[in-house]
Every structure is written in structure tokens, then in C-alpha cells.
Short mmCIF file of C-alpha atoms and ligand atoms in Angstrom, two decimals:
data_model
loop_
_atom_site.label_atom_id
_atom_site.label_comp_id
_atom_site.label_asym_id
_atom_site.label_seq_id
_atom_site.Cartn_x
_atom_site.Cartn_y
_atom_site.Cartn_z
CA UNK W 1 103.07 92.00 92.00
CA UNK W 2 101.05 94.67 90.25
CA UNK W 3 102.38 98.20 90.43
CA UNK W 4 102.47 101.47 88.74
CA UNK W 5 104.61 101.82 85.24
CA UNK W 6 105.10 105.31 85.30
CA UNK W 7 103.28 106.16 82.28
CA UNK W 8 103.14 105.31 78.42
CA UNK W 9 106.95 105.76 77.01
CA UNK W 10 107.05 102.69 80.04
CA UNK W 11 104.45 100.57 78.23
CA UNK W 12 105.69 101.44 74.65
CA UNK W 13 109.25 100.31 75.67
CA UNK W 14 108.09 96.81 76.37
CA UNK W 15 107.92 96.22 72.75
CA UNK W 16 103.96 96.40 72.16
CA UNK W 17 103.95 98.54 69.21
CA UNK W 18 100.66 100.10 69.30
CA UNK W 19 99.36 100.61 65.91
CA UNK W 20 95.81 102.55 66.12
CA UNK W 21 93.15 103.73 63.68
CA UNK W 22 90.83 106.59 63.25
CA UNK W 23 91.76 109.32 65.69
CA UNK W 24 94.55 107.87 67.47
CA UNK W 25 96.16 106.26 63.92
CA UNK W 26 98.82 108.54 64.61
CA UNK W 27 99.96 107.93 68.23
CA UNK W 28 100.43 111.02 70.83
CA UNK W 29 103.88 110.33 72.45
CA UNK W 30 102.41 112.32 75.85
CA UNK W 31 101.88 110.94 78.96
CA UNK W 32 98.12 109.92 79.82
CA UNK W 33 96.46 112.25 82.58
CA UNK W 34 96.06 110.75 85.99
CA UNK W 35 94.24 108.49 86.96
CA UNK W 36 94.63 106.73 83.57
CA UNK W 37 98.21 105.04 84.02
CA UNK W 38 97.59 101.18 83.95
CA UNK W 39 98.63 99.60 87.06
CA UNK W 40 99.44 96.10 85.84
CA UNK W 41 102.67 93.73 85.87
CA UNK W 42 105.18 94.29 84.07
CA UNK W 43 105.09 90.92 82.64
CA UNK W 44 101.96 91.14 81.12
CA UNK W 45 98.72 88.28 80.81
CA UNK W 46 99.06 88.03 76.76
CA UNK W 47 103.12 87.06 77.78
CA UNK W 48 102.30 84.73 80.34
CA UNK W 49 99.85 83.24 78.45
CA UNK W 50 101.66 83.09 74.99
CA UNK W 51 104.22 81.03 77.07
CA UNK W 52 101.23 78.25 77.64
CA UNK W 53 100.33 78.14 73.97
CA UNK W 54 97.40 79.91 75.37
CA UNK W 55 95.02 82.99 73.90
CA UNK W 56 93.87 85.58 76.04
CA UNK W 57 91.28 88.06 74.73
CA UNK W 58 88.68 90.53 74.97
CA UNK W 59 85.47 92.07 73.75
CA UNK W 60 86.66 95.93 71.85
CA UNK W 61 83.97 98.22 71.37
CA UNK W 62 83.18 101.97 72.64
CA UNK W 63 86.79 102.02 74.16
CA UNK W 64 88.88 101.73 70.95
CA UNK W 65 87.21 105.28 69.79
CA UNK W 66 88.50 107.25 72.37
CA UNK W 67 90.42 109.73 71.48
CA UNK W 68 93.74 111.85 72.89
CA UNK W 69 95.11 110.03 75.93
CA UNK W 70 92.19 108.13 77.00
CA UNK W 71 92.40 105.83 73.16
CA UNK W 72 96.17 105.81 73.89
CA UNK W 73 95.27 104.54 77.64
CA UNK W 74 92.76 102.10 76.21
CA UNK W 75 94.64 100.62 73.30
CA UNK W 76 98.15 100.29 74.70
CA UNK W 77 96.57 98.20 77.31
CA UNK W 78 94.59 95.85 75.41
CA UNK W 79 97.63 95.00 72.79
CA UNK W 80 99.74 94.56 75.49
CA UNK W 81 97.88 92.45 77.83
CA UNK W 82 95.52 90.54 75.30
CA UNK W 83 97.08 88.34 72.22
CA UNK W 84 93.16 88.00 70.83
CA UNK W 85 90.24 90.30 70.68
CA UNK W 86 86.19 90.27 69.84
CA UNK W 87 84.61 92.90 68.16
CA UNK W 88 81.82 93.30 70.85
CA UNK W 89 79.32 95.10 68.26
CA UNK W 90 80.70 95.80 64.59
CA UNK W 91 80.55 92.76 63.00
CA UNK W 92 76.53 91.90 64.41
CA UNK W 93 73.74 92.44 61.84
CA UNK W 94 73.00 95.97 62.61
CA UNK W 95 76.05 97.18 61.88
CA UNK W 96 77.95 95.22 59.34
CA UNK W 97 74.36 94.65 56.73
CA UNK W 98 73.04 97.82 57.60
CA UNK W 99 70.60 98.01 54.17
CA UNK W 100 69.88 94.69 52.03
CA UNK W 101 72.60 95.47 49.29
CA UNK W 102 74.73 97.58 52.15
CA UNK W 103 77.44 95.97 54.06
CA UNK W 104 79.79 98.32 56.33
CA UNK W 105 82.88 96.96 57.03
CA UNK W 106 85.17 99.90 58.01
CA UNK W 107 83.88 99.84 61.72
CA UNK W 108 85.47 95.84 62.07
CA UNK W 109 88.12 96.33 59.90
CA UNK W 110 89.56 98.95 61.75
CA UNK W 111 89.28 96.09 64.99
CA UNK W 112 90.76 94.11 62.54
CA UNK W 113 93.60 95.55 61.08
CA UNK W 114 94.57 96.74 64.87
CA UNK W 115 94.81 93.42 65.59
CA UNK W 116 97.02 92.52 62.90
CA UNK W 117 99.73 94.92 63.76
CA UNK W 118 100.05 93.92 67.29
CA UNK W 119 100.22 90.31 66.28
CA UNK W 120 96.56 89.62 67.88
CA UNK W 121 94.07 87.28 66.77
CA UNK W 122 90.80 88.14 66.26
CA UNK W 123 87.47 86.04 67.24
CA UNK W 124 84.65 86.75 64.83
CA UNK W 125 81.07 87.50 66.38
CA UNK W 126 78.36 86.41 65.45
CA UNK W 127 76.92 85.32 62.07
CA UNK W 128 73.42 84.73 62.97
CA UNK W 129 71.80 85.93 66.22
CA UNK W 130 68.28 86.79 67.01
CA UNK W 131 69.50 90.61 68.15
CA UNK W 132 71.11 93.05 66.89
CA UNK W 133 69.47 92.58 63.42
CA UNK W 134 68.86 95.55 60.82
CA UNK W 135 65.47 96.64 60.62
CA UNK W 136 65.64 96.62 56.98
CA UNK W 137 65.58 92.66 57.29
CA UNK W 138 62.91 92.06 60.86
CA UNK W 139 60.68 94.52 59.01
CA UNK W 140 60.38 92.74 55.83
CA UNK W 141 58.01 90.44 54.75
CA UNK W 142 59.69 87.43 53.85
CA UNK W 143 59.45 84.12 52.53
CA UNK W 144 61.06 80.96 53.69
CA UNK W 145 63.43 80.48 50.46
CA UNK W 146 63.94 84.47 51.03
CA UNK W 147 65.26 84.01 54.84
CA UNK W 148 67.71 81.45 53.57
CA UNK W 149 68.59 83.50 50.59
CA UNK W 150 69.42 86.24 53.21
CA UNK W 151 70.91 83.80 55.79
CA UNK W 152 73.14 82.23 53.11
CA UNK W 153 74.06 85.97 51.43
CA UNK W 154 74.89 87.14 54.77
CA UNK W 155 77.26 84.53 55.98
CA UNK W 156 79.02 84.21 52.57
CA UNK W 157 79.44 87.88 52.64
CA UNK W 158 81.04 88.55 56.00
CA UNK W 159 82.95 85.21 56.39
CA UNK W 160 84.55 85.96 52.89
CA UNK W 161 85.23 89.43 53.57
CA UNK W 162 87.69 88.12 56.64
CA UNK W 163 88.91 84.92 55.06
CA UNK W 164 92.73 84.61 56.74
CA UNK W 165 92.33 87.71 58.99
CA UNK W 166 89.27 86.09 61.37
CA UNK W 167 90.36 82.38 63.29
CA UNK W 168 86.91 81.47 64.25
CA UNK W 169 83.74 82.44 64.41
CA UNK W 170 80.41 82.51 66.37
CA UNK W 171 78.21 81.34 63.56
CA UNK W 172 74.99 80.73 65.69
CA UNK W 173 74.54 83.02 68.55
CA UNK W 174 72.11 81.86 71.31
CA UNK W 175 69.90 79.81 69.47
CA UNK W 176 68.71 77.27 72.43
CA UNK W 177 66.45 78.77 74.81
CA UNK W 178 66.78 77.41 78.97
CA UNK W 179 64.74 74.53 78.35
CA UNK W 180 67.05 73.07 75.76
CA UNK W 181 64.54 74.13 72.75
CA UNK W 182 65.60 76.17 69.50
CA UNK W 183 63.68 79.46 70.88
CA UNK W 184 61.80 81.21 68.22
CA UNK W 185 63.51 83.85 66.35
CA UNK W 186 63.58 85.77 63.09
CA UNK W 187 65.50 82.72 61.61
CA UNK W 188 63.78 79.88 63.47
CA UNK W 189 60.30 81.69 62.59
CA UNK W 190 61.16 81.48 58.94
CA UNK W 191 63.04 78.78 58.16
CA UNK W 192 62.74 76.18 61.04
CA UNK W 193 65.26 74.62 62.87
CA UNK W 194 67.38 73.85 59.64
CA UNK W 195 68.90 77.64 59.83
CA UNK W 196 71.25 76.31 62.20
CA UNK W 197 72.62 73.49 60.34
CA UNK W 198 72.48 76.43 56.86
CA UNK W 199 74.54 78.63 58.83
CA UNK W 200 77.57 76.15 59.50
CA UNK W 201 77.54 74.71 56.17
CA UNK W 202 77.64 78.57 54.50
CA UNK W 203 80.07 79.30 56.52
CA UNK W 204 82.33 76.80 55.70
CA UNK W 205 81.56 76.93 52.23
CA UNK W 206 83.14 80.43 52.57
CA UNK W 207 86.15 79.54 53.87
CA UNK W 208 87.49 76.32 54.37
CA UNK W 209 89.68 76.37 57.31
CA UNK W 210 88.16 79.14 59.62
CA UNK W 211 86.89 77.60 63.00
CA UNK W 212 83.38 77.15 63.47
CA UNK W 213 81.59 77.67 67.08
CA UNK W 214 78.06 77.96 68.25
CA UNK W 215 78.40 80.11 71.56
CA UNK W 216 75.70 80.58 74.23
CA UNK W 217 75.03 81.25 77.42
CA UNK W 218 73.52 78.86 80.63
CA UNK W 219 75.76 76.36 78.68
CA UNK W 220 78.55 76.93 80.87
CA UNK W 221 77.66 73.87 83.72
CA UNK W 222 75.64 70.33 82.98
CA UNK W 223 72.43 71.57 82.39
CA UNK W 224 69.34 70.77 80.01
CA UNK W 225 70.30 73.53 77.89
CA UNK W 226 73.90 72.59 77.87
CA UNK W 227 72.52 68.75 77.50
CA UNK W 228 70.68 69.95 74.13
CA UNK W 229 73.68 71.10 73.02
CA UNK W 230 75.32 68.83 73.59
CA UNK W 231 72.61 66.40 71.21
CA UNK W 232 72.58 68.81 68.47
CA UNK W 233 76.81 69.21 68.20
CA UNK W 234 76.19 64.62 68.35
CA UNK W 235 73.37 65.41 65.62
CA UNK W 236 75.54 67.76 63.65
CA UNK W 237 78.80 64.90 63.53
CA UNK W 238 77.15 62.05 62.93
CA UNK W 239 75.81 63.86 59.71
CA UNK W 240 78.74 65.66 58.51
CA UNK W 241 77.96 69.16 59.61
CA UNK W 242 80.96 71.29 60.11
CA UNK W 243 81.27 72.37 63.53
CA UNK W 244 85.01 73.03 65.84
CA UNK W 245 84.01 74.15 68.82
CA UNK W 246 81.46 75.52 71.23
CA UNK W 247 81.86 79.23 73.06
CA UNK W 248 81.00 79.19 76.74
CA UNK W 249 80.07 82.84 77.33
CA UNK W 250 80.31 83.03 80.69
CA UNK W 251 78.86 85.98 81.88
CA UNK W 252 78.65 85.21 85.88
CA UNK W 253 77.14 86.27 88.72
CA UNK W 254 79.30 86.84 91.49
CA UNK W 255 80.45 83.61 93.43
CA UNK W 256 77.81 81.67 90.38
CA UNK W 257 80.67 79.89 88.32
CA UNK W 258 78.85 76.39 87.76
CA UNK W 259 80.72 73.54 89.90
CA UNK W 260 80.10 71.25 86.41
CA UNK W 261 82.17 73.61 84.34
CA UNK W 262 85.38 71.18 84.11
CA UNK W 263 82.75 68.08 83.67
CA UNK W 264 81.04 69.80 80.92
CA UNK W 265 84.67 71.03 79.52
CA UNK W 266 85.80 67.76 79.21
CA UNK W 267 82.69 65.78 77.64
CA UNK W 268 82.46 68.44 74.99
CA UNK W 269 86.25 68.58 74.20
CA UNK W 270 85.39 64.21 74.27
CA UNK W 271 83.86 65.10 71.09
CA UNK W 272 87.09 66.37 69.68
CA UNK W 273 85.95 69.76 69.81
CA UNK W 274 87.26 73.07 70.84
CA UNK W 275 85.58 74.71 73.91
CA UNK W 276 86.86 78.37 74.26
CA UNK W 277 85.31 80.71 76.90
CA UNK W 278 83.97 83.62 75.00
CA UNK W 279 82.48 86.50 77.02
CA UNK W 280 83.75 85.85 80.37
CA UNK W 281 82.93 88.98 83.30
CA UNK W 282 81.82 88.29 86.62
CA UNK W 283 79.33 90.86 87.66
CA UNK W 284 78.65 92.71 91.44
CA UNK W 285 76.60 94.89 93.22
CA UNK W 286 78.22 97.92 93.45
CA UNK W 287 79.60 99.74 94.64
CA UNK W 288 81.96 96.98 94.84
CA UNK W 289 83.70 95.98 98.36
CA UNK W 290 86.70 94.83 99.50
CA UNK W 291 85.36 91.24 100.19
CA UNK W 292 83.40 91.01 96.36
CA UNK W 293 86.73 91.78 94.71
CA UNK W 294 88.36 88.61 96.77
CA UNK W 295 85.68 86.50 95.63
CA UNK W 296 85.60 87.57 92.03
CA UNK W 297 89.39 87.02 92.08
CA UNK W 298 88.82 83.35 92.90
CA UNK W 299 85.47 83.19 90.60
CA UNK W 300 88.13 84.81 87.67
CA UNK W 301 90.67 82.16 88.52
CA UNK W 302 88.47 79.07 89.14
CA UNK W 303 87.54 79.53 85.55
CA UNK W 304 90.63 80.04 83.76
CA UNK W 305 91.95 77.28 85.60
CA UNK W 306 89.35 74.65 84.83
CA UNK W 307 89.92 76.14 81.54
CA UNK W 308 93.44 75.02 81.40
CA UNK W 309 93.19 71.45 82.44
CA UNK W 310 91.49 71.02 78.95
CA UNK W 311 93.76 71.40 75.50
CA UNK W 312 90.63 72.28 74.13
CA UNK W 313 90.41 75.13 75.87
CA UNK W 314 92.80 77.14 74.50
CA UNK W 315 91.24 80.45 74.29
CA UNK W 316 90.06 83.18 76.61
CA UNK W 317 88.05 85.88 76.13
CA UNK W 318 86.82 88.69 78.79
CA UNK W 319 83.87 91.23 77.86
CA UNK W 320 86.10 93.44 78.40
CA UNK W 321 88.80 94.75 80.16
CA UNK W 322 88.14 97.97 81.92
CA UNK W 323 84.95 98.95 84.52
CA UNK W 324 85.21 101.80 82.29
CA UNK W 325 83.70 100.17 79.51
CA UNK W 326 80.90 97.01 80.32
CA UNK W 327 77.74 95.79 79.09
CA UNK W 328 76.98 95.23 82.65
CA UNK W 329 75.90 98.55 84.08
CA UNK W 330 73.34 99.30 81.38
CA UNK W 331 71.89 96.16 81.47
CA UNK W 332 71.70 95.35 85.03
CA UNK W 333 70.86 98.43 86.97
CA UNK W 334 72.71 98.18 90.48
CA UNK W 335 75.54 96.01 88.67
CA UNK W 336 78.57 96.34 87.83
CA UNK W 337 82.84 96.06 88.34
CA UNK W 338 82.72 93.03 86.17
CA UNK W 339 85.79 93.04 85.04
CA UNK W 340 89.85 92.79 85.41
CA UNK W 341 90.67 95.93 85.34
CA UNK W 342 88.59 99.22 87.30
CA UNK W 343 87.42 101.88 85.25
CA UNK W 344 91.11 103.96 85.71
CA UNK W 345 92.84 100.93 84.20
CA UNK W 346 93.93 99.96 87.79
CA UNK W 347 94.71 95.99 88.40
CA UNK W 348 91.88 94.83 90.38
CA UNK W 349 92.04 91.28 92.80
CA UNK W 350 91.23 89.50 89.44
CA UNK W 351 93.56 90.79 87.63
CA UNK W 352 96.60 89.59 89.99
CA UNK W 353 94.92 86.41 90.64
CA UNK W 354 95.00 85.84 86.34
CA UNK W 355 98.67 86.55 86.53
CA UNK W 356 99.51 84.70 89.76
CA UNK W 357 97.72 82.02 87.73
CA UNK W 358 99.11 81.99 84.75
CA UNK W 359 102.86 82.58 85.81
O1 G3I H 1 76.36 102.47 69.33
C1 G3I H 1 75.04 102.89 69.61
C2 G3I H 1 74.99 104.36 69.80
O2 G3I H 1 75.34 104.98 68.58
C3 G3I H 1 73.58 104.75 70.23
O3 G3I H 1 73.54 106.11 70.49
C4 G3I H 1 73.17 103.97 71.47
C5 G3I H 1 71.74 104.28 71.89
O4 G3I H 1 71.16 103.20 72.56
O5 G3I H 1 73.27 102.61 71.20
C6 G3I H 1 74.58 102.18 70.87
O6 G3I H 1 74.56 100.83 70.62
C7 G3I H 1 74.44 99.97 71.72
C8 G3I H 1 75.64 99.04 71.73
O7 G3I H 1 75.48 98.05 72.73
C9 G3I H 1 76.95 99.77 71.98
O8 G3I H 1 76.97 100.35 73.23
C10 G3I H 1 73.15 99.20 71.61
O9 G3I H 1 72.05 100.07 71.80
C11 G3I H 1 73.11 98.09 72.63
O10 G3I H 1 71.98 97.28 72.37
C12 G3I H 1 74.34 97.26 72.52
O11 G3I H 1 74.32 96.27 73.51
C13 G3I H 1 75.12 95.15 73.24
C14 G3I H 1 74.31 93.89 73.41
O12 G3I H 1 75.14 92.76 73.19
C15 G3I H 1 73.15 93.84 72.43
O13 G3I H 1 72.30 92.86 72.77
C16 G3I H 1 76.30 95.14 74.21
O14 G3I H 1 77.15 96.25 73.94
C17 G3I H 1 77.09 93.85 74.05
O15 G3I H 1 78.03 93.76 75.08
C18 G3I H 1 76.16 92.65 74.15
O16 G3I H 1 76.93 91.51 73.91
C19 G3I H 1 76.25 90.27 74.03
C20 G3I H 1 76.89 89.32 73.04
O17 G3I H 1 76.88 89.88 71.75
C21 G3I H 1 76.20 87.96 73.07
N1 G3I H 1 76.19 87.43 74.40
C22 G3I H 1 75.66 88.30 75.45
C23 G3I H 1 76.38 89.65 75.43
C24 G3I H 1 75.85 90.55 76.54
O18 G3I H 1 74.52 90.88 76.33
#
């Protein structure tokens, strides 16, 4: 059962060395302030799941920046409980291609190189999306051979930068829209449906091993969007495009995890591919009850557990890990307590029922 460590020199002596950057590169050896103590198991989820050959991750953004006990809080948590992790924002257009010759890396590195000394593996996300795009490039006015001059300087750029340190990336983001069609874009605007099929083959012209995934959402259960996919991954095999996998994000509604998830796990991974789950959270309306937490406990462990019927489905990534920090709240007004942990690092339901789950 969960319960209280008794602070950070507890953490820090289960062998998690917590190697930070920016403010925190040089850990404080103080205590947290209340209420910020984790309240999690002492054997921990990246542990349990390690011992089923298993990867257990989450999205990092705003968190890893805190500083003084609060970056301590959030960082010795995430290397201890996750053996993977996403950069939520730094490595999308915006941030990493910020001008048309400009490309600012320190923000993922940092992610990066976190990651690498507390033995973590790092997702990469995403390559080509239709958000999150510097201006510099949506208020241009280019040609088609331009766009996949751009495309194809992009990709080459970022994959190479993290050739060896990234295991897979998202290399199209969202591209289907719910009725199964490419939905216009930036990319599909300019170059057609072919941007798709220019993305994969960049990116594995930049590095030759890294895993490949196209990751959506509403792809999660059987579904005419999931069914397109399913056409174009058939599409991409039978004529040598390089694809490994597809990323279910599943970002659910309360008591909403699709009853075809395991069907639509299985006829993917059919096709020899990976199928990871990417963004999981399972969203509320909060203020949360008693009786929601139950039911996202069984919504959190329904999927992991369909999840690990499938060797394909060997990886696991939250959006997130505290309440503290969610894309949730922002985006759905009224929303909220998506995740494992609540926003003092305290297990919640979920969090227990992972660990029951995974023991
Ligand atoms: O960092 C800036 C900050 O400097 C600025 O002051 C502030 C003002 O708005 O914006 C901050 O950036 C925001 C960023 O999140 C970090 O908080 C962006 O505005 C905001 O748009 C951005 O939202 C992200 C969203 O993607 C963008 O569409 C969310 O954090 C991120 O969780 C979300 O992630 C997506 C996945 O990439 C793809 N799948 C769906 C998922 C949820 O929407």
C-alpha cells in the first residue's frame, strides 16, 4: 500500500540518483515543505514495470522548471517512478525552429540529458503537427517544393540532432480528422497528402534505427478514424514506407475508455507493429469525488491492462503525473484531476490501482 516516505533523503536512498538541470542542476539536500512529500510505494511503478520488460512514462513540461523544493519534489518523483519521458512542448515547432535558420535545442536537451542520467528513455514528440508551428513558417508565403524543402529540413534537423539519445518518435501528429480524412493543414494545404509519407521517409533517412510512430487521438477504439488508419499504415507497407508503430493518445473522458481498445490493439500489433499508448490522462469534473477517483482507478487500470496482453504494447506514457501540472484544466474549463498523482504529489485511487496492477 501507498504511504508517506518521510521526505527526500527517503527517496534519494532508494537509489534514483536525481541528476537535474538549470536551477535545480545542483540538488538542495533539504527536505521539501509540506504538503509536497510524495505519498507513493515504496516499490515504485518504473520498478514494477522494468520487471515486465515494460516502459512507463510521462509528458515533462512546466514542472521540470521549478525551482527550490518544489523542482526537487517534481523531479525526484518522475525519475523514480517513470523509466521513459515525453517532452510535452520543447521539441514541437514553436519551440525547437523558432526562426527559419534558428533551431533551439537547449529547452529538450535539458529533458534529454535528465533522462540520460536516470537511465530513462525518452519518446520524441512530434515532427510534423498542424499546431504548435512558428509563425515565421504559417506566415510565409510558400510554395509546394518550399513546404517540402521545410518539411524535409525540419525533420532531418531535429531527428539528427537526437540520433541515439531519442527511441522513437511521433513523426506525424494528428493528421486524420474524425471522419477518417487527412484534415487540412499547413502541410496538407501545401503539399497534399504525400507530406505524410515525406515525413517517415526523412525521418528515417536521418537515422536508421529510431522508431517511427504516427500518434493520434479518437484512434484509441474501432472506429472510422482508427479504420483509416488503419488503410494508410496497409498503404504505407505494402509500398515500403517506414513506419514501427502507432501512438494511441488516449486522453479519456471519465468512465469513456473504448470497449474495442484490446480489438484494435491486437489488429494493429497483427501488422507487426508497435502500439504504445502515448498521452494517456483520464479527465473529471471537479472538484473530483470520492466515487470519480474509484472509477478513474479502474478506467487507469482497464487500459494498462489491455495494454499488457499485447507485446506490442510495451510502452506507457501519462500526460503527466501530477494534478499540479495538466493540459486539462486550461483546456477544458470545469475539468480536471486527470492524472495519477494530485497536485501535492499524493497517490491518488489510480495510482494504487497501476501498482496493484503491475505487481
Ligand atoms: O510556455 C508558454 C508561456 O511562456 C506563455 O506565457 C503561455 C501563454 O499562453 O503559453 C505557454 O505555452 C503554452 C504551452 O502549452 C505550455 O503551457 C501554450 O500556450 C499552449 O498552447 C500549450 O498547450 C499545449 C498543447 O498541446 C498545444 O496544443 C499543452 O501544454 C500540451 O499538453 C498539448 O499536448 C497535446 C499533444 O502535443 C498532442 N496531443 C494532444 C495533447 C493535448 O492537447
Amino acid at each position: 500500500m501507498p504511504f508517506g516516505l518521510g521526505g527526500l533523503a527517503s527517496l534519494l536512498t532508494l537509489g534514483i540518483a536525481v541528476t537535474g538541470c538549470g536551477s535545480d542542476s545542483t540538488q538542495s539536500t533539504s527536505p521539501p515543505s509540506q504538503p509536497s512529500q510524495p505519498t507513493v510505494d515504496t516499490v515504485s511503478l518504473r520498478t514494477l514495470a522494468n520487471g515486465k520488460g515494460r516502459l512507463i512514462g510521462s509528458a515533462v513540461d512546466r514542472g521540470f522548471g521549478y525551482s527550490g523544493s518544489d523542482g526537487v519534489t517534481f523531479k525526484t518523483t518522475l525519475a523514480r517512478e517513470f523509466n521513459m519521458l515525453t517532452p510535452e512542448n520543447d521539441m514541437k515547432h514553436e519551440r525547437i525552429h523558432p526562426g527559419r535558420d534558428v533551431y533551439r535545442f537547449e529547452p529538450a536537451d535539458s529533458l534529454v540529458t535528465f533522462a540520460d542520467a536516470n537511465g530513462m528513455k525518452v519518446r520524441g514528440h512530434t515532427l510534423i503537427w498542424h499546431q504548435q508551428l512558428a509563425a515565421w513558417l504559417t506566415s510565409g508565403s510558400w510554395t509546394t517544393d518550399e513546404t517540402m524543402a521545410l518539411l524535409v529540413d525540419h525533420v532531418t534537423k531535429v531527428v539528427s540532432h537526437y540520433r541515439g539519445r531519442v527511441i522513437e518518435w511521433d513523426v506525424v501528429n494528428e493528421a486524420l480528422g474524425d471522419n477518417g480524412s487527412l484534415r487540412p493543414s499547413f502541410w496538407f494545404d501545401r503539399i497534399g497528402r504525400d507530406y505524410v509519407e515525406l515525413a517517415f521517409r526523412t525521418a528515417r533517412a536521418a537515422d536508421s534505427t529510431v522508431a517511427l510512430f504516427y500518434n493520434d487521438y479518437n484512434i484509441e477504439g474501432i472506429s472510422p478514424k482508427s479504420d483509416s488508419l488503419y488503410a494508410l499504415v496497409r498503404d504505407f507497407q505494402a509500398r515500403g514506407v517506414p513506419i514501427s508503430g502507432i501512438g494511441l493518445e488516449s486522453h479519456f473522458q471519465l468512465g469513456a475508455v473504448p470497449s474495442t481498445l484490446g480489438a484494435n490493439i491486437a489488429r494493429f500489433a497483427a501488422l507487426g507493429l508497435k502500439v504504445h499508448i502515448t498521452e494517456l490522462d483520464v479527465r473529471m469534473t471537479t472538484p473530483a469525488t470520492a466515487a470519480q477517483l474509484q472509477t478513474q482507478a479502474q478506467n487507469y487500470r482497464d487500459v494498462v491492462a489491455t495494454c499488457l496482453q499485447y507485446p506490442a504494447c510495451d510502452v506507457v506514457v501519462m500526460w503527466g503525473f501530477t494534478d499540479k501540472e495538466s493540459w486539462v484544466p486550461s483546456a477544458f474549463p470545469g475539468w480536471g484531476a486527470a492524472l495519477i498523482l494530485d497536485a501535492t504529489y499524493q497517490a491518488k485511487p489510480a495510482y494504487t490501482a497501476l501498482h496493484d496492477l503491475l505487481k
